[in-house]
PDB file of C-alpha atoms in Angstrom:
ATOM      1  CA  MET L   1     -19.444  79.836  54.587  1.00 46.00           C
ATOM      2  CA  ALA L   2     -17.003  82.416  55.720  1.00 46.00           C
ATOM      3  CA  VAL L   3     -17.888  86.056  56.019  1.00 45.00           C
ATOM      4  CA  TYR L   4     -15.759  88.591  54.162  1.00 45.00           C
ATOM      5  CA  GLY L   5     -12.698  89.509  56.282  1.00 45.00           C
ATOM      6  CA  GLN L   6     -12.838  86.503  58.402  1.00 44.00           C
ATOM      7  CA  GLN L   7     -10.389  83.663  58.124  1.00 41.00           C
ATOM      8  CA  PRO L   8     -11.740  80.244  57.402  1.00 44.00           C
ATOM      9  CA  GLN L   9     -11.742  77.792  60.316  1.00 49.00           C
ATOM     10  CA  GLY L  10      -8.325  76.313  60.960  1.00 45.00           C
ATOM     11  CA  ALA L  11      -6.449  79.038  58.969  1.00 43.00           C
ATOM     12  CA  PRO L  12      -3.351  80.279  60.721  1.00 45.00           C
ATOM     13  CA  ASP L  13      -3.667  83.665  62.311  1.00 44.00           C
ATOM     14  CA  ARG L  14      -0.024  84.553  61.656  1.00 46.00           C
ATOM     15  CA  PRO L  15       1.840  85.390  58.493  1.00 53.00           C
ATOM     16  CA  ALA L  16       3.616  82.563  56.437  1.00 60.00           C
ATOM     17  CA  GLY L  17       6.567  81.176  58.281  1.00 85.00           C
ATOM     18  CA  VAL L  18       9.954  82.802  57.868  1.00 90.00           C
ATOM     19  CA  ASP L  19      13.191  80.799  58.256  1.00 90.00           C
ATOM     20  CA  ALA L  20      15.280  83.313  60.222  1.00 93.00           C
ATOM     21  CA  ARG L  21      18.380  81.303  59.957  1.00 95.00           C
ATOM     22  CA  THR L  22      18.299  81.492  56.052  1.00 94.00           C
ATOM     23  CA  LEU L  23      17.218  85.121  56.136  1.00 96.00           C
ATOM     24  CA  TRP L  24      20.121  86.202  58.488  1.00 97.00           C
ATOM     25  CA  SER L  25      22.767  84.133  56.978  1.00 97.00           C
ATOM     26  CA  GLY L  26      21.986  85.511  53.585  1.00 97.00           C
ATOM     27  CA  GLY L  27      21.936  88.989  55.238  1.00 97.00           C
ATOM     28  CA  VAL L  28      25.460  88.523  56.499  1.00 98.00           C
ATOM     29  CA  ALA L  29      26.537  87.506  52.998  1.00 98.00           C
ATOM     30  CA  THR L  30      24.876  90.567  51.655  1.00 98.00           C
ATOM     31  CA  ALA L  31      26.736  92.713  54.109  1.00 98.00           C
ATOM     32  CA  LEU L  32      30.005  91.207  52.929  1.00 98.00           C
ATOM     33  CA  VAL L  33      29.006  91.910  49.308  1.00 98.00           C
ATOM     34  CA  VAL L  34      28.116  95.588  49.850  1.00 98.00           C
ATOM     35  CA  ALA L  35      31.292  96.124  51.915  1.00 98.00           C
ATOM     36  CA  LEU L  36      33.318  94.808  49.006  1.00 98.00           C
ATOM     37  CA  ILE L  37      31.385  96.881  46.575  1.00 97.00           C
ATOM     38  CA  ALA L  38      32.326  99.925  48.620  1.00 95.00           C
ATOM     39  CA  LEU L  39      36.039  98.981  48.594  1.00 95.00           C
ATOM     40  CA  VAL L  40      35.988  98.169  44.926  1.00 96.00           C
ATOM     41  CA  GLY L  41      34.315 101.529  44.100  1.00 95.00           C
ATOM     42  CA  VAL L  42      36.982 103.364  46.261  1.00 92.00           C
ATOM     43  CA  VAL L  43      39.840 101.517  44.442  1.00 92.00           C
ATOM     44  CA  VAL L  44      38.385 102.008  40.971  1.00 94.00           C
ATOM     45  CA  PHE L  45      37.557 105.740  41.266  1.00 92.00           C
ATOM     46  CA  ARG L  46      40.588 106.618  43.270  1.00 88.00           C
ATOM     47  CA  GLY L  47      43.113 104.152  41.839  1.00 88.00           C
ATOM     48  CA  VAL L  48      41.987 104.072  38.172  1.00 92.00           C
ATOM     49  CA  PHE L  49      40.416 107.516  37.641  1.00 91.00           C
ATOM     50  CA  GLY L  50      42.163 109.588  40.228  1.00 89.00           C
ATOM     51  CA  ILE L  51      38.861 110.798  41.584  1.00 89.00           C
ATOM     52  CA  PRO L  52      38.813 111.446  45.353  1.00 84.00           C
ATOM     53  CA  ILE L  53      35.978 109.694  47.044  1.00 81.00           C
ATOM     54  CA  LEU L  54      36.439 109.678  50.672  1.00 63.00           C
ATOM     55  CA  ALA L  55      39.725 111.150  51.472  1.00 49.00           C
ATOM     56  CA  PRO L  56      42.282 113.703  49.844  1.00 47.00           C
ATOM     57  CA  GLU L  57      44.289 112.332  46.946  1.00 47.00           C
ATOM     58  CA  GLY L  58      47.461 112.152  48.943  1.00 49.00           C
ATOM     59  CA  ASP L  59      46.021 109.208  51.024  1.00 50.00           C
ATOM     60  CA  GLY L  60      46.698 106.767  48.127  1.00 47.00           C
ATOM     61  CA  VAL L  61      44.385 104.242  46.214  1.00 45.00           C
ATOM     62  CA  TRP L  62      43.252 102.459  49.289  1.00 45.00           C
ATOM     63  CA  GLY L  63      42.250 105.729  51.033  1.00 47.00           C
ATOM     64  CA  ASN L  64      42.430 105.920  54.827  1.00 52.00           C
ATOM     65  CA  VAL L  65      40.195 105.056  57.808  1.00 49.00           C
ATOM     66  CA  SER L  66      37.281 106.481  55.907  1.00 81.00           C
ATOM     67  CA  THR L  67      37.473 103.628  53.475  1.00 86.00           C
ATOM     68  CA  VAL L  68      36.909 101.261  56.248  1.00 88.00           C
ATOM     69  CA  TRP L  69      34.191 103.354  57.680  1.00 90.00           C
ATOM     70  CA  PHE L  70      32.453 103.428  54.275  1.00 91.00           C
ATOM     71  CA  MET L  71      32.652  99.617  54.060  1.00 94.00           C
ATOM     72  CA  THR L  72      31.230  99.360  57.494  1.00 95.00           C
ATOM     73  CA  VAL L  73      28.355 101.705  56.940  1.00 95.00           C
ATOM     74  CA  ALA L  74      27.512  99.749  53.774  1.00 97.00           C
ATOM     75  CA  ALA L  75      27.611  96.347  55.540  1.00 98.00           C
ATOM     76  CA  LEU L  76      25.376  97.899  58.511  1.00 98.00           C
ATOM     77  CA  ALA L  77      22.856  99.259  56.073  1.00 98.00           C
ATOM     78  CA  ALA L  78      22.626  95.701  54.601  1.00 98.00           C
ATOM     79  CA  LEU L  79      21.963  94.247  58.085  1.00 98.00           C
ATOM     80  CA  LEU L  80      19.464  97.028  58.799  1.00 98.00           C
ATOM     81  CA  ALA L  81      17.685  96.196  55.662  1.00 98.00           C
ATOM     82  CA  VAL L  82      17.493  92.326  56.650  1.00 98.00           C
ATOM     83  CA  ALA L  83      16.026  93.414  60.109  1.00 98.00           C
ATOM     84  CA  LEU L  84      13.445  95.637  58.213  1.00 98.00           C
ATOM     85  CA  VAL L  85      12.335  93.012  55.864  1.00 97.00           C
ATOM     86  CA  HIS L  86      12.180  90.326  58.694  1.00 96.00           C
ATOM     87  CA  LEU L  87       9.951  92.725  60.605  1.00 96.00           C
ATOM     88  CA  LEU L  88       7.906  93.321  57.442  1.00 96.00           C
ATOM     89  CA  LEU L  89       7.560  89.623  56.765  1.00 95.00           C
ATOM     90  CA  LEU L  90       6.279  88.956  60.225  1.00 94.00           C
ATOM     91  CA  SER L  91       3.727  91.799  60.267  1.00 93.00           C
ATOM     92  CA  THR L  92       2.895  93.189  56.929  1.00 93.00           C
ATOM     93  CA  PRO L  93       0.888  92.128  53.912  1.00 93.00           C
ATOM     94  CA  ARG L  94       2.861  92.309  50.687  1.00 94.00           C
ATOM     95  CA  ALA L  95       5.961  92.798  52.768  1.00 95.00           C
ATOM     96  CA  LEU L  96       8.434  92.710  49.781  1.00 96.00           C
ATOM     97  CA  SER L  97       6.585  95.440  48.089  1.00 96.00           C
ATOM     98  CA  PHE L  98       6.925  97.721  51.104  1.00 97.00           C
ATOM     99  CA  PHE L  99      10.501  96.765  51.467  1.00 97.00           C
ATOM    100  CA  SER L 100      11.308  97.519  47.722  1.00 97.00           C
ATOM    101  CA  TRP L 101       9.732 100.965  48.245  1.00 98.00           C
ATOM    102  CA  ILE L 102      11.578 101.766  51.317  1.00 98.00           C
ATOM    103  CA  VAL L 103      14.833 100.602  49.964  1.00 98.00           C
ATOM    104  CA  GLY L 104      14.338 102.168  46.659  1.00 98.00           C
ATOM    105  CA  LEU L 105      13.639 105.505  48.341  1.00 98.00           C
ATOM    106  CA  ALA L 106      16.458 105.238  50.677  1.00 98.00           C
ATOM    107  CA  THR L 107      18.780 104.475  47.584  1.00 98.00           C
ATOM    108  CA  VAL L 108      17.553 107.642  46.004  1.00 98.00           C
ATOM    109  CA  VAL L 109      18.373 109.652  49.167  1.00 96.00           C
ATOM    110  CA  VAL L 110      21.916 108.250  49.262  1.00 95.00           C
ATOM    111  CA  GLY L 111      22.447 108.624  45.598  1.00 95.00           C
ATOM    112  CA  VAL L 112      21.417 112.491  45.833  1.00 95.00           C
ATOM    113  CA  ALA L 113      23.331 113.171  49.144  1.00 91.00           C
ATOM    114  CA  PRO L 114      26.802 113.585  47.649  1.00 90.00           C
ATOM    115  CA  PHE L 115      25.373 116.602  45.620  1.00 92.00           C
ATOM    116  CA  ILE L 116      24.783 118.646  48.711  1.00 89.00           C
ATOM    117  CA  THR L 117      28.498 118.779  49.561  1.00 84.00           C
ATOM    118  CA  ASP L 118      31.129 121.098  48.329  1.00 85.00           C
ATOM    119  CA  ALA L 119      33.149 118.313  46.565  1.00 85.00           C
ATOM    120  CA  ASP L 120      33.850 118.814  42.938  1.00 89.00           C
ATOM    121  CA  LEU L 121      31.496 117.239  40.292  1.00 93.00           C
ATOM    122  CA  ALA L 122      33.593 114.166  39.615  1.00 92.00           C
ATOM    123  CA  SER L 123      33.570 113.250  43.271  1.00 91.00           C
ATOM    124  CA  LYS L 124      29.888 113.782  43.588  1.00 92.00           C
ATOM    125  CA  LEU L 125      29.227 111.539  40.563  1.00 94.00           C
ATOM    126  CA  ALA L 126      31.544 108.967  41.635  1.00 94.00           C
ATOM    127  CA  SER L 127      30.318 108.754  45.244  1.00 93.00           C
ATOM    128  CA  ALA L 128      26.661 108.905  44.065  1.00 94.00           C
ATOM    129  CA  LEU L 129      27.299 105.971  41.730  1.00 96.00           C
ATOM    130  CA  ILE L 130      28.813 103.925  44.348  1.00 96.00           C
ATOM    131  CA  ASN L 131      25.873 104.622  46.788  1.00 96.00           C
ATOM    132  CA  VAL L 132      23.305 103.677  44.205  1.00 97.00           C
ATOM    133  CA  ILE L 133      25.089 100.346  43.358  1.00 98.00           C
ATOM    134  CA  ILE L 134      25.241  99.531  46.995  1.00 98.00           C
ATOM    135  CA  GLY L 135      21.512 100.325  47.295  1.00 98.00           C
ATOM    136  CA  PHE L 136      20.520  98.267  44.264  1.00 98.00           C
ATOM    137  CA  ALA L 137      22.637  95.366  45.699  1.00 98.00           C
ATOM    138  CA  ILE L 138      20.920  95.428  48.911  1.00 98.00           C
ATOM    139  CA  LEU L 139      17.487  95.626  47.405  1.00 98.00           C
ATOM    140  CA  GLY L 140      18.316  92.571  45.039  1.00 98.00           C
ATOM    141  CA  LEU L 141      20.137  90.404  47.345  1.00 98.00           C
ATOM    142  CA  VAL L 142      17.855  90.891  50.451  1.00 98.00           C
ATOM    143  CA  SER L 143      14.690  90.429  48.498  1.00 97.00           C
ATOM    144  CA  GLY L 144      15.982  87.326  47.020  1.00 96.00           C
ATOM    145  CA  VAL L 145      17.058  86.046  50.403  1.00 96.00           C
ATOM    146  CA  ALA L 146      13.661  87.021  51.932  1.00 96.00           C
ATOM    147  CA  ARG L 147      11.777  84.893  49.113  1.00 94.00           C
ATOM    148  CA  SER L 148      14.023  82.002  50.059  1.00 93.00           C
ATOM    149  CA  ALA L 149      13.320  82.416  53.753  1.00 92.00           C
ATOM    150  CA  VAL L 150       9.708  82.616  53.215  1.00 90.00           C
ATOM    151  CA  ALA L 151       9.737  79.474  50.936  1.00 83.00           C
ATOM    152  CA  ARG L 152      11.765  77.520  53.454  1.00 75.00           C
ATOM    153  CA  GLY L 153       9.617  78.751  56.379  1.00 60.00           C
ATOM    154  CA  ILE L 154       6.381  77.555  54.606  1.00 69.00           C
ATOM    155  CA  ARG L 155       8.001  74.145  53.993  1.00 60.00           C
ATOM    156  CA  ASN L 156       9.229  73.694  57.513  1.00 59.00           C
ATOM    157  CA  GLY L 157       6.400  75.390  59.316  1.00 50.00           C
TER     158      GLY L 157
END
């Protein structure tokens, strides 16, 4: 009979296996998706609605270097989220709950951040919307990939 808090004999002393290959390949795909979300957001708001997102209107629908910068930051945020979930899966009970809270709160921060600038209201709203959509995409895609990676890690481990 096992005492509360002790593991039964033969139980692994490490968390469930994680298939890192599945996790990181899904993470790279997520990075591509969110970079494209950033691009689509800039094209839609600047091109269709004429709302400047990242650069003055004179730079055209595709923006300028800051459009590429925005896409790069979105992709890096996705990869950072994959690193975070990997660390949590290897070390933390209920890892996906903690991951959801962390990414959810970070999404609130990036959603509110445009409102501390001197931009006009339309630009603030458009930027906030793009940021929140990127945050939700990262949360949903990385969480799904993490669940798949754990399921594969358990089967293969």
